Structure formats: structure tokens, C-alpha cells
CSV table of C-alpha atoms in Angstrom, one decimal:
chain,number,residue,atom,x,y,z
C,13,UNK,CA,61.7,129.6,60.2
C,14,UNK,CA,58.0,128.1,59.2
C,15,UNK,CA,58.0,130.7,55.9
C,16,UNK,CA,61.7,130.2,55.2
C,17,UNK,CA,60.9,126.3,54.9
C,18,UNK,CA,58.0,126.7,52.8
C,19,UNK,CA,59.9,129.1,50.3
C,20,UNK,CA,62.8,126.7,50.2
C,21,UNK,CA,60.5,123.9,49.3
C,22,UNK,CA,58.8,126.1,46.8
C,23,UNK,CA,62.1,127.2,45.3
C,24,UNK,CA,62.7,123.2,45.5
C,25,UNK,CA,59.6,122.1,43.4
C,26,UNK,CA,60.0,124.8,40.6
C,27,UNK,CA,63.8,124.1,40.4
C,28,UNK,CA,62.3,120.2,39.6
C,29,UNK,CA,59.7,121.0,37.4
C,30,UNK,CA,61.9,123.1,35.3
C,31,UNK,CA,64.8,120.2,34.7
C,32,UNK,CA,61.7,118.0,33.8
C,33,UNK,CA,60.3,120.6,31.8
C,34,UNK,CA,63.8,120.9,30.4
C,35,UNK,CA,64.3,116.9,30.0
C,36,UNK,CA,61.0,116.6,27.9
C,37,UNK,CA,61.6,118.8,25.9
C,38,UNK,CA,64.8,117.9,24.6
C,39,UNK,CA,63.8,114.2,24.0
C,40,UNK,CA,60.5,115.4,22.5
C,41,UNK,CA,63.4,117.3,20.2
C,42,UNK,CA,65.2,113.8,19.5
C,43,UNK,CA,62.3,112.1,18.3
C,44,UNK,CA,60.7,114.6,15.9
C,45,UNK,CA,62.4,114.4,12.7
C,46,UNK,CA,63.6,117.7,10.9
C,47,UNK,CA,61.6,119.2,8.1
C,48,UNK,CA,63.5,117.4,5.0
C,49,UNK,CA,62.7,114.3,7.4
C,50,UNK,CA,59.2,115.3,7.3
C,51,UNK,CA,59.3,116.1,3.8
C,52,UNK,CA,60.6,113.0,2.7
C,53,UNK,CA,58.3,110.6,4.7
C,54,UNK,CA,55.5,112.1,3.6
C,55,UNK,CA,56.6,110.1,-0.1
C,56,UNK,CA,57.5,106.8,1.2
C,57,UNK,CA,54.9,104.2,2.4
C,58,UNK,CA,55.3,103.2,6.2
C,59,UNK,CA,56.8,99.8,5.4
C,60,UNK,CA,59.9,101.0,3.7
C,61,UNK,CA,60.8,102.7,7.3
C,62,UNK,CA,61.2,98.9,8.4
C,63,UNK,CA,64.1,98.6,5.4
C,64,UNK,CA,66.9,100.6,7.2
C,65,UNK,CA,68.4,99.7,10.7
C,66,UNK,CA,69.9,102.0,13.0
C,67,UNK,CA,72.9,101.6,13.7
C,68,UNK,CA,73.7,102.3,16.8
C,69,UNK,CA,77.1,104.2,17.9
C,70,UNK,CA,78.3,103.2,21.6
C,71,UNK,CA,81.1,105.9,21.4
C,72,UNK,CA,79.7,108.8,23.3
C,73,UNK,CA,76.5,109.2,25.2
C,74,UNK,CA,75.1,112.0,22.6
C,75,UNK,CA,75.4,109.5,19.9
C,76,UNK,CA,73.7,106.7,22.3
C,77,UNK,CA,71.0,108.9,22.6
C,78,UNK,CA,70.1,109.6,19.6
C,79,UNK,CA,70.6,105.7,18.9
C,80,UNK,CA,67.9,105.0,20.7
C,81,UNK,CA,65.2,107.4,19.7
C,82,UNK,CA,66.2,107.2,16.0
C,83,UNK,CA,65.5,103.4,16.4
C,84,UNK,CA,62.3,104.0,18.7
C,85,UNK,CA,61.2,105.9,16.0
C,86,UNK,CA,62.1,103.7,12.8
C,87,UNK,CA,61.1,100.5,14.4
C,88,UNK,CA,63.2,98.2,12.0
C,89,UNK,CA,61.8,94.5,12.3
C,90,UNK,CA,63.8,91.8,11.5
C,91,UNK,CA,62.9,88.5,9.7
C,92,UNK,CA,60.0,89.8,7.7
C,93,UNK,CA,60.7,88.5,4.5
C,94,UNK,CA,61.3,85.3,5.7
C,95,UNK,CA,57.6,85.4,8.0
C,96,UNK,CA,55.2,87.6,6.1
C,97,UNK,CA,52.0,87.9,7.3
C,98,UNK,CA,50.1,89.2,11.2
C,99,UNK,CA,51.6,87.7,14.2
C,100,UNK,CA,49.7,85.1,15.5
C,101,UNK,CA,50.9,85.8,19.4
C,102,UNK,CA,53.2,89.3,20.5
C,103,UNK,CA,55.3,88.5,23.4
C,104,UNK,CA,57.5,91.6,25.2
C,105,UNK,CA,60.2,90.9,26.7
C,106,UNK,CA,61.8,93.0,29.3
C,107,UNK,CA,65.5,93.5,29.1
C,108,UNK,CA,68.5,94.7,31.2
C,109,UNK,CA,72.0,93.7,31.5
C,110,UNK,CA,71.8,90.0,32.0
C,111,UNK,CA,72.8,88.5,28.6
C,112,UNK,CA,73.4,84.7,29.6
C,113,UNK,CA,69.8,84.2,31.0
C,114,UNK,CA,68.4,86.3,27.6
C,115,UNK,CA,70.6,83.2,25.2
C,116,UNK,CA,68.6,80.4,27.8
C,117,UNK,CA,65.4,82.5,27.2
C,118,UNK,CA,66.2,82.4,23.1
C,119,UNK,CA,67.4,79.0,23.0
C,120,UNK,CA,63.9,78.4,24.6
C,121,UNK,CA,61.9,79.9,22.5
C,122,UNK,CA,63.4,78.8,19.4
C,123,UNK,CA,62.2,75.6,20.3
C,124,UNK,CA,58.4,76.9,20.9
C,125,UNK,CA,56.1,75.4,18.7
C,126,UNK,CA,54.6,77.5,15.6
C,127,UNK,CA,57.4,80.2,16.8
C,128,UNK,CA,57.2,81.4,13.1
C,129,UNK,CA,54.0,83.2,13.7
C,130,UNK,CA,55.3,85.0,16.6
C,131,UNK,CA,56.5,88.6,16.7
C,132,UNK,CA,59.0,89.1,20.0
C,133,UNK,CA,59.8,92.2,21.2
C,134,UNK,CA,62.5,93.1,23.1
C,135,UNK,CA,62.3,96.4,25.7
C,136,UNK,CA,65.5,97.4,26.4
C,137,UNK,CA,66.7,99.7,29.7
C,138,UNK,CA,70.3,98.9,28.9
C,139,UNK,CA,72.2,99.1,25.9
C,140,UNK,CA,75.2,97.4,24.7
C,141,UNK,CA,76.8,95.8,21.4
C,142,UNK,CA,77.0,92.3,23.3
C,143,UNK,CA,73.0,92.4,23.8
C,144,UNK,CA,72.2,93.7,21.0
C,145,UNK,CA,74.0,91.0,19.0
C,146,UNK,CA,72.3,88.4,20.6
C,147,UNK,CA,69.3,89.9,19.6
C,148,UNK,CA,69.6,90.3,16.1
C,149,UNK,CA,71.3,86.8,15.9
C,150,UNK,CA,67.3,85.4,16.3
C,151,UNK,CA,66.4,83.8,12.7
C,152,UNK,CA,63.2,82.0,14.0
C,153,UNK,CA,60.4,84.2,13.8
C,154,UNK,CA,60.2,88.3,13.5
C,155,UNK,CA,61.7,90.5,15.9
C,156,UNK,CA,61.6,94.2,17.0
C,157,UNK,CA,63.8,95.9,19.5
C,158,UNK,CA,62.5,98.6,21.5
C,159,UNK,CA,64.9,101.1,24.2
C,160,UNK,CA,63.3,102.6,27.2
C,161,UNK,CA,64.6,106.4,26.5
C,162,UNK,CA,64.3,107.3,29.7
C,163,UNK,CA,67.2,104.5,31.6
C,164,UNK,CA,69.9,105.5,33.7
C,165,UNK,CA,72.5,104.8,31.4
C,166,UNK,CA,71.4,107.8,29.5
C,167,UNK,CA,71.5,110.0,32.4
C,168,UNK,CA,74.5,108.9,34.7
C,169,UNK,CA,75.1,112.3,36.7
C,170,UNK,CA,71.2,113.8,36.2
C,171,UNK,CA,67.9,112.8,37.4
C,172,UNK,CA,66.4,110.3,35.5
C,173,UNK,CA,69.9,108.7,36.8
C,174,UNK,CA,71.2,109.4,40.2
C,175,UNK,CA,72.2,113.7,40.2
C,176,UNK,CA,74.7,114.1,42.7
C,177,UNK,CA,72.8,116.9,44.3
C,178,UNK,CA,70.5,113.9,45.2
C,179,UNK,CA,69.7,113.2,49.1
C,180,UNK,CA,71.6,110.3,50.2
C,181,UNK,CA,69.1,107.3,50.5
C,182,UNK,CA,69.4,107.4,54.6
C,183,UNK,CA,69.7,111.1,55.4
C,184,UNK,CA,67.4,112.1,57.8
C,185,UNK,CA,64.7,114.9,56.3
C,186,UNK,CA,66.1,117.7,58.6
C,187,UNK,CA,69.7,117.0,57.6
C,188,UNK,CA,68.3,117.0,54.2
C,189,UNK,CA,66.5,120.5,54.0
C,190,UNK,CA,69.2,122.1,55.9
C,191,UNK,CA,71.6,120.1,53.5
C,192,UNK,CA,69.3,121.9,50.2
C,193,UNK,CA,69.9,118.2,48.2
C,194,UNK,CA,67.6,118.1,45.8
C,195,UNK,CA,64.8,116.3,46.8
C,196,UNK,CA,65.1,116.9,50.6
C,197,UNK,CA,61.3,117.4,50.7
C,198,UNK,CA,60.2,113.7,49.3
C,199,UNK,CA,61.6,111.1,50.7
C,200,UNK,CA,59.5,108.1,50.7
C,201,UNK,CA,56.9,106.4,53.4
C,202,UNK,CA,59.5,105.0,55.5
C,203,UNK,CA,61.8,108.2,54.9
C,204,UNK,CA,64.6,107.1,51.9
C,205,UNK,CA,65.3,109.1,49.4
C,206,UNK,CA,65.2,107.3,46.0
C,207,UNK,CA,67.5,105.0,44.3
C,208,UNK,CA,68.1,105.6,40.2
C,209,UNK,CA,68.4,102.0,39.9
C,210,UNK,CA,65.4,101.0,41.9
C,211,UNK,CA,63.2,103.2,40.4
C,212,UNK,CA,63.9,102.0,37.0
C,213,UNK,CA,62.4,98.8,36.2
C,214,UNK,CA,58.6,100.6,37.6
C,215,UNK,CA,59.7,103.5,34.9
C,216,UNK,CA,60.7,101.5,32.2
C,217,UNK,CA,57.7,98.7,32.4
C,218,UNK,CA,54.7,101.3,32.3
C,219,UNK,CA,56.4,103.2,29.7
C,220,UNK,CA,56.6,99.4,27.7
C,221,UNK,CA,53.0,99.1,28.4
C,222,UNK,CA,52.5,102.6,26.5
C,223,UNK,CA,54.5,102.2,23.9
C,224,UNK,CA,53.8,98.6,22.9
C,225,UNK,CA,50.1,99.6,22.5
C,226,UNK,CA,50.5,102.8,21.4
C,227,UNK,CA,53.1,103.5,19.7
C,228,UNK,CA,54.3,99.9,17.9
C,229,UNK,CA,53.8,99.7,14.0
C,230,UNK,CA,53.4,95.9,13.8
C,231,UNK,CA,50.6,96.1,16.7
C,232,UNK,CA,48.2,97.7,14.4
C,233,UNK,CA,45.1,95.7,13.8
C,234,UNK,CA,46.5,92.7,16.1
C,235,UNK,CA,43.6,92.0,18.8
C,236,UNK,CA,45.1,89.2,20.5
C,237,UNK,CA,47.1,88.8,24.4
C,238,UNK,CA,50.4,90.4,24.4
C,239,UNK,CA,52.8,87.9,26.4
C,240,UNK,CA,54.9,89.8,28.7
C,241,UNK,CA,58.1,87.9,30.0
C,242,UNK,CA,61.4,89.3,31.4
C,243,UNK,CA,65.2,88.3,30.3
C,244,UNK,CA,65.5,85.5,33.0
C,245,UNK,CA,62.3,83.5,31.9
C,246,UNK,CA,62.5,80.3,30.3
C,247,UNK,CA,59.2,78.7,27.8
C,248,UNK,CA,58.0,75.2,27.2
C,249,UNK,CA,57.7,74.4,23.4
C,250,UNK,CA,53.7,73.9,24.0
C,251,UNK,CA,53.4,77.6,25.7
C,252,UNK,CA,51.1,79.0,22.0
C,253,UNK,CA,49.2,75.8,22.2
C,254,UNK,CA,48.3,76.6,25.8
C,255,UNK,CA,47.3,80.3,24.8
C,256,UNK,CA,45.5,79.3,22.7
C,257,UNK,CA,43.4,77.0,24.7
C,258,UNK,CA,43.2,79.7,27.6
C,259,UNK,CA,42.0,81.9,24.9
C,260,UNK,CA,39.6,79.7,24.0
C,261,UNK,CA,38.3,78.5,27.3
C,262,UNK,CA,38.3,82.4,28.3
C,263,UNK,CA,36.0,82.9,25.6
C,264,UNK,CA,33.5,80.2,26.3
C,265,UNK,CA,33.6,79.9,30.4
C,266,UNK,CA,35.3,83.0,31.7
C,267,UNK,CA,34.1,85.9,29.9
C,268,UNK,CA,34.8,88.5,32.8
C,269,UNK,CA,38.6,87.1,33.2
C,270,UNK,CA,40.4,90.1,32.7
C,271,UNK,CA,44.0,88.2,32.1
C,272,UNK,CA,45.6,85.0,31.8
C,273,UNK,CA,48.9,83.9,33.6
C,274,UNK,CA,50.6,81.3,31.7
C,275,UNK,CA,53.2,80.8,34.6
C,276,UNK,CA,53.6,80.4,38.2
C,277,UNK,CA,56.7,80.0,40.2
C,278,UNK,CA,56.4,76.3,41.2
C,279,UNK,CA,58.5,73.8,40.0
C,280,UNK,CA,57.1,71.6,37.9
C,281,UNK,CA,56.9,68.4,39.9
C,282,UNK,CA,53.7,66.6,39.0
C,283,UNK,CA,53.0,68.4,35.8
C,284,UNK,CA,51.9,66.3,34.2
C,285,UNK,CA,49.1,65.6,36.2
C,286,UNK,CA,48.5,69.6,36.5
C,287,UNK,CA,49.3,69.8,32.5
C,288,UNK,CA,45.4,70.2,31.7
C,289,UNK,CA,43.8,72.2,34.7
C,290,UNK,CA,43.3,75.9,35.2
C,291,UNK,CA,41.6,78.4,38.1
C,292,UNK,CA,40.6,81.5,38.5
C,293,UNK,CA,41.4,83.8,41.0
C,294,UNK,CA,41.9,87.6,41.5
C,295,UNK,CA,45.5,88.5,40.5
C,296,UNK,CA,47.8,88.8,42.9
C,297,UNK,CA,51.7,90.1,42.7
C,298,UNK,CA,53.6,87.0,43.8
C,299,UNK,CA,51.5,84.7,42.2
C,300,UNK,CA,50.8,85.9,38.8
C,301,UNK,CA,53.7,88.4,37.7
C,302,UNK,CA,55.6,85.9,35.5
C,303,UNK,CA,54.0,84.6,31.8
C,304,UNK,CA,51.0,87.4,31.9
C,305,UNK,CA,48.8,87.9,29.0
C,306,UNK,CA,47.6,91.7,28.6
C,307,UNK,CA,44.2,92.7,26.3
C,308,UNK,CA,43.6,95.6,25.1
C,309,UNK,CA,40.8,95.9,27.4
C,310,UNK,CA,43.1,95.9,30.4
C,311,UNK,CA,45.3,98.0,28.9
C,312,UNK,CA,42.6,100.9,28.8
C,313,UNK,CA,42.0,99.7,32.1
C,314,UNK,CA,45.3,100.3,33.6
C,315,UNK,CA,45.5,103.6,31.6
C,316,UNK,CA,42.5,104.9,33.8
C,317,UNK,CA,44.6,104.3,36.8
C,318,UNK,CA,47.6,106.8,35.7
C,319,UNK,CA,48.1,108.7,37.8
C,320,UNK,CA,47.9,106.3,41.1
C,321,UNK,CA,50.1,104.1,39.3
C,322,UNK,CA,52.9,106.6,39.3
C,323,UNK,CA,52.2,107.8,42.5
C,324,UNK,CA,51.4,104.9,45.0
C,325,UNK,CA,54.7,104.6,47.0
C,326,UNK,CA,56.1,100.9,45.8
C,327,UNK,CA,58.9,100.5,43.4
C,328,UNK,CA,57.8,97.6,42.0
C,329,UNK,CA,55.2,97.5,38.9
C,330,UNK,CA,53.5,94.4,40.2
C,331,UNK,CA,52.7,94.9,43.8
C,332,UNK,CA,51.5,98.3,42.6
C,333,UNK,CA,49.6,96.3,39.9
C,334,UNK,CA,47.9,94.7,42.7
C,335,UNK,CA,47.0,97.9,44.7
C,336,UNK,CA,45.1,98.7,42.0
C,337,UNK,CA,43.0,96.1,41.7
C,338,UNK,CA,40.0,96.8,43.8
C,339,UNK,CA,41.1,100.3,44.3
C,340,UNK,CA,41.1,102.3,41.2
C,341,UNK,CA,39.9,99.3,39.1
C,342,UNK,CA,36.5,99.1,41.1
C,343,UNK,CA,36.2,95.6,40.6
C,344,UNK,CA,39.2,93.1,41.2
C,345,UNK,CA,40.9,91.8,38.4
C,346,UNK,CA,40.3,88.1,37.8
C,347,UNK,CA,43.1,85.8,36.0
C,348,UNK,CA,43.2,82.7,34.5
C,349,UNK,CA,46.1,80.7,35.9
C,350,UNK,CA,47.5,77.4,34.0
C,351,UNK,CA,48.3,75.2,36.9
C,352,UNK,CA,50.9,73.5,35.0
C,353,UNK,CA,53.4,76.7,34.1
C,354,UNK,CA,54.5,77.4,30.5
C,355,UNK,CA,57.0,80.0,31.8
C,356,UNK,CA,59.9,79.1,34.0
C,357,UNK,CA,62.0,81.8,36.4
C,358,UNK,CA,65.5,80.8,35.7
C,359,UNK,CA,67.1,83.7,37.3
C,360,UNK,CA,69.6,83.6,40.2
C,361,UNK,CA,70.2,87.1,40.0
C,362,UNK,CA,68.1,90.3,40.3
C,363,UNK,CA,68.0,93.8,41.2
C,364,UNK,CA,69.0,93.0,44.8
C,365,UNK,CA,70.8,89.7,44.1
C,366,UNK,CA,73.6,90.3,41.9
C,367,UNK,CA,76.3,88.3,43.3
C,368,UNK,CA,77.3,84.4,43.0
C,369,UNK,CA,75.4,84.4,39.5
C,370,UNK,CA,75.4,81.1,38.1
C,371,UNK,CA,73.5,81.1,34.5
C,372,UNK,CA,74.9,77.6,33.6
C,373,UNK,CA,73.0,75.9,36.5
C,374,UNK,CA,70.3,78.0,35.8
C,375,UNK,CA,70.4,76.4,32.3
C,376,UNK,CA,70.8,73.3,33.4
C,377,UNK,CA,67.9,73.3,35.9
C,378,UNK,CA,65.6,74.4,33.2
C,379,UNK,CA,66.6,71.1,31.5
C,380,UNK,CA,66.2,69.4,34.1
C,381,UNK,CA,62.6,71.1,34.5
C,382,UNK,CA,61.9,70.6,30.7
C,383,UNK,CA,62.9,66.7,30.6
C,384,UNK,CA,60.4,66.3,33.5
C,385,UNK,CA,57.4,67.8,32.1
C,386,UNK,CA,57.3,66.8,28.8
C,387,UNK,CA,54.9,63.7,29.2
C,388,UNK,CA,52.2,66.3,29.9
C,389,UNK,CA,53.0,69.0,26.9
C,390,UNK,CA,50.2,69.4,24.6
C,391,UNK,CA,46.7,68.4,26.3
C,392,UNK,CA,43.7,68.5,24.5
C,393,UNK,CA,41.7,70.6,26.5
C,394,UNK,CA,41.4,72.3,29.7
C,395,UNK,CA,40.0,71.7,33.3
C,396,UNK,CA,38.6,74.1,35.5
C,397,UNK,CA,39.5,73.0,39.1
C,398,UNK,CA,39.3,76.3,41.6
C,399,UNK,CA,37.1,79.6,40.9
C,400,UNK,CA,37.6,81.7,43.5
C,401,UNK,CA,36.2,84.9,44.0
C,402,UNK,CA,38.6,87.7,43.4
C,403,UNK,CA,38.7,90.4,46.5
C,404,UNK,CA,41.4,93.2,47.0
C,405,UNK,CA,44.5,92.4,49.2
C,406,UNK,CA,45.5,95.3,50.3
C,407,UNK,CA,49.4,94.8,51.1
C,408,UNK,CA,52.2,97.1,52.7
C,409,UNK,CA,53.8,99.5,50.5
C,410,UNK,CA,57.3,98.9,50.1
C,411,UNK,CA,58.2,102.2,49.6
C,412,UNK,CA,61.4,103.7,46.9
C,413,UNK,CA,58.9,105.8,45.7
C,414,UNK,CA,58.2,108.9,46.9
C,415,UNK,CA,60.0,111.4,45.0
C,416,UNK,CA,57.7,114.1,42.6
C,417,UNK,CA,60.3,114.0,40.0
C,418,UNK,CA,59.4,110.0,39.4
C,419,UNK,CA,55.6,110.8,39.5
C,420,UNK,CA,55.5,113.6,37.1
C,421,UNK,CA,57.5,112.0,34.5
C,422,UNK,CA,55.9,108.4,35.1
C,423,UNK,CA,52.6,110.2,34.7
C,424,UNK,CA,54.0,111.8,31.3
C,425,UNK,CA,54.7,108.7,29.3
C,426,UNK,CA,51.3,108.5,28.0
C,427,UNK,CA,51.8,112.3,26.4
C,428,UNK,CA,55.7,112.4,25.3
C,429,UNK,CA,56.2,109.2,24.1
């Protein structure tokens, strides 16, 4: 029985490593360009790549497909004729299928101060005309759209997506091998099998991380913070003026601060009496994962950390984020926090919530937010009020996250991008 198992969960792992091989391989396919391709790139300067939008074709998935690594590869940006010129701040922005809260997010930033010098991009792990529209409707500073190439919508019946030859999330492991579902032998630490749509958002935000600094045309030669927000964020119209003071104050009195966090989710009562002051702390998941500023420096960091990124058993990017810190980064990483947030959560809806969504109180509690802090928008400089010592805090791992086939392709992002 003992040698019949073990064959069955060889048989198992080399029937998964050969759909993965299989899946990399074809999208490696769908982003190299044929040889006329080749041969006529090789006589037109970079820029003139930026000249001629995809446009995308909803009609079958194929065409989708193709859509989005035709436009992952020509990187179209919008608006650069009217804002020529280096972004002064880069600020990703993570997208799914909530297209209300994106308009509040817009609406918000349009209203940003020096917005013009900012280049937004938008990450995509759902794709739709309706998005997409409001996207390219911006006309306030330039913009690039970005599609993770790896979402479920892309793979409804097959693994990235949910196969249905996938275990059912609560079958127990020896129903499951005697079953012969797919992944009967890797259910996670509290013995699920995985969800497609869970597992997304960890996918598609370290493959964002890869991309944006690898792979992005415009990024070239910028050495400043990227700002990373999601769809149901909301900015206050002094958020580059704070940066910039962060950056600033970083530079002068916090040298070994390894990010800034220009949000927190507290209300803004009092702010403007918080407006002004900063701390620093070591970073923590439900404390700093909204309005953080990556360098380049913690990018490489992170990089180092691979592989126990994409295989520590949590489906979420931040709390994983904060198992690395003091684990695979030796030393803890320290953040700058702006007391008085820049970035708002505005969302009443998530990946667990998505009933009783209400995006017009959300806007108008960000009004509401907005009208009350703007007495304390704009200080002159900052104030450093707590410094405490950043430690590890270990956490318990919530688990959606044990399956090899979400490992092996989270580790490949950095090679097949």
C-alpha cells in the first residue's frame, strides 16, 4: 500500500510539473514576437513602440490572451505628449473587478497636487471593456496599463484557475488520494486544498513587484519610491508633498528606514494635529500595507527572499511580507509611518466581503474624511514622535497556500516574465 502511495504521488508531481512546464511555455510563445517582428524592431527606436495601442478583443479567450501579452509587451503610455519629461513619483495601482471604488480612487487623484508629474500604473488581474475605459478616460498625468498574465480569467477550467480535477477545498487527504484529484498530496497547514481565487491576489502582486522593476520601459533611470495602492484607496491632494518630505527626512534622520507608509487605517480624526508627525517602527502587515513606498533597495531585498515568499503557507502578500522580515531579511524592516494618513481605505468590499457593497457611501465618507482634514494639508516639515525598535513578529500562518503548483510558478515570475 506504502509503495503504491508513493508512486501515485510521484505519478502526481510529474503530471504537475509537466502542465506547468506546458503553461510556460506557451505564454513564453505569446510574448516573443515572430521573426518579421524581430526584424522590424530592430529599425525602430523604443519610443515609437509607445505610438500604437493594443486593442484589445473581449470576444474569445484566445484573442484575450494574446490581448494581454501583446499589450504587456508594447507598453503603450498614455498622455505623453501632453507631460513630457521623468516622472517625478510612480504609483502602482492594483486592480480587479471593482470599477466604482477605481472612479473614487481617480477622482482622487486628479485632484493630487503636481499630479502632472506623476506616472500611474495600473496592474490588472481582471479584464473588461468597462475598466479599461475608465482607465484610458485619465487626462491628468501619464498612464500605463499593465495585465497580470497569469489571472483566473484566463484560465477558467485549468490551473492557474480552478481545474475541475482539483480537490475540493474540504476533502479530507485520504478521500483525496483515493479520489486521484489533482493535488490530493498538498493541501495546506490546516488541510484545504486551494482556492483559484484566493490565491490570486499573492500571484498577481509579486509578479507586479517583478514586472514593475524589471520589465517597465518608463522605470528606466527613475530612482525614486514606487507608491503602491489598490483600486479601493482614496489620496489626499497633499500626498507628493508628504513624499517628498518623508523622502527628505529619510535621507537626513532615518538612513536605515527601509520604506515609508504614507497610510494607516485610522480615520482621520485629529489630523490636523497628527498632520506633521511621523515614527518609525518595524513593518508590520495590518499596520502598514496600505500607501507603501518601495526602493529599489527593498526590491532586491525581497528578491533574495524568493523562494520563501512563494512557499510560506499564507495567501496573503502582506502577512507573508511580514514573515519575512526578521526571517529571510536578517534584520527587520524599519518603516517610516506618516501619522496623519495620505491614503484612505474606502472599500466595503473585498475578497471575502462581496455583498451589500455600497461605493456611494464609500464616496461619500471619503468626503466626509477629506473636508475634515484639510486644515492640516501641506505642513512645512516633519516631526519625529516614536522610534521604536523594529523586532520580528512572528504571526500564525493563515494557510490557502500549500499547493506545489502555486510555488513553482510564483517562484518563476522572476525568469518568464
Amino acid at each position: 500500500m506504502r509503495f503504491r502511495l508513493m508512486r501515485r504521488n510521484v505519478l502526481a508531481l510529474l503530471a504537475v510539473s509537466f502542465v506547468l512546464l506546458t503553461l510556460l511555455v506557451s505564454t513564453r510563445v505569446l510574448m516573443v514576437p515572430d521573426r518579421d517582428a524581430n526584424a522590424h524592431a530592430a529599425h525602430v527606436s523604443v519610443d515609437t513602440l509607445y505610438d500604437d495601442p493594443v486593442k484589445f478583443k473581449y470576444d474569445s479567450l484566445p484573442d484575450l490572451t494574446k490581448s494581454v501579452y501583446s499589450s504587456n509587451y508594447r507598453q503603450f503610455l498614455l498622455n505623453t505628449q501632453e507631460f513630457p519629461g521623468d516622472p517625478q513619483l510612480v504609483l502602482v495601482v492594483q486592480v480587479h473587478n471593482r470599477p466604482e471604488y477605481l472612479k473614487l480612487l481617480i477622482k482622487s487623484l486628479e485632484k493630487a497636487e503636481d499630479v502632472q508629474g506623476f506616472l500611474l500604473i495600473f496592474s490588472h488581474d481582471y479584464f473588461s471593456e468597462e475598466i479599461n475605459t475608465i482607465v484610458q478616460g485619465i487626462t491628468f498625468c501619464k498612464v500605463l496599463q499593465i495585465y497580470f498574465p497569469f489571472s483566473t480569467q484566463l484560465y477558467p477550467s485549468e490551473f492557474p484557475g480552478q481545474d475541475p480535477r482539483d480537490c475540493p477545498r474540504d476533502l479530507a487527504k485520504d478521500e483525496a488520494l483515493k479520489m486521484g484529484c489533482i493535488n490530493a498530496a498538498h493541501p495546506d497547514s490546516y488541510k484545504h486544498y486551494r482556492e483559484a481565487f484566493i490565491t490570486q491576489t499573492k500571484h498577481h502582486w509579486w509578479w507586479k513587484l517583478h514586472f514593475v522593476w524589471e520589465r517597465v520601459h518608463a522605470m528606466q533611470g527613475y530612482s525614486g519610491f514606487v507608491l503602491f495602492l489598490e483600486e479601493d484607496n482614496y489620496i489626499l491632494p497633499d500626498l507628493f508633498h508628504h513624499y517628498k518630505l518623508m523622502v527628505e527626512f529619510r535621507e537626513k534622520k532615518c538612513a536605515d528606514c527601509d520604506l515609508l507608509s504614507l497610510g494607516n487605517h485610522y480615520k482621520l480624526n485629529g489630523f490636523a494635529g497628527l498632520s506633521n508627525k511621523v515614527m518609525t517602527t518595524g513593518w508590520m502587515s495590518t499596520k502598514h500595507n496600505i500607501g507603501m513606498a518601495i526602493s529599489r533597495e527593498l526590491y532586491y531585498k525581497l528578491m533574495g527572499c524568493n523562494n520563501e515568499y512563494c512557499t510560506f503557507d499564507d495567501y496573503n502578500w502582506d502577512w507573508t511580507l511580514q514573515f519575512l522580515s526578521g526571517t529571510c531579511i536578517p534584520k527587520p524592516l524599519k518603516v517610516l509611518v506618516a501619522q496623519g494618513s495620505r491614503v484612505l481605505h474606502t472599500g466595503d468590499c473585498g475578497l471575502h466581503q462581496k455583498q451589500n457593497c455600497n461605493p456611494q457611501l464609500a464616496a461619500q465618507r471619503a468626503e466626509e474624511e477629506h473636508q475634515k482634514a484639510k486644515e492640516g494639508f501641506f505642513p512645512q516639515t516633519l516631526v519625529l514622535t516614536e522610534a521604536e525598535t523594529p523586532v520580528h513578529k512572528a504571526h500564525i500562518k493563515n494557510g490557502g497556500w500549500g499547493d506545489i503548483r502555486d510555488h513553482f510558478l510564483c517562484k518563476n515570475y522572476a525568469k518568464r516574465l
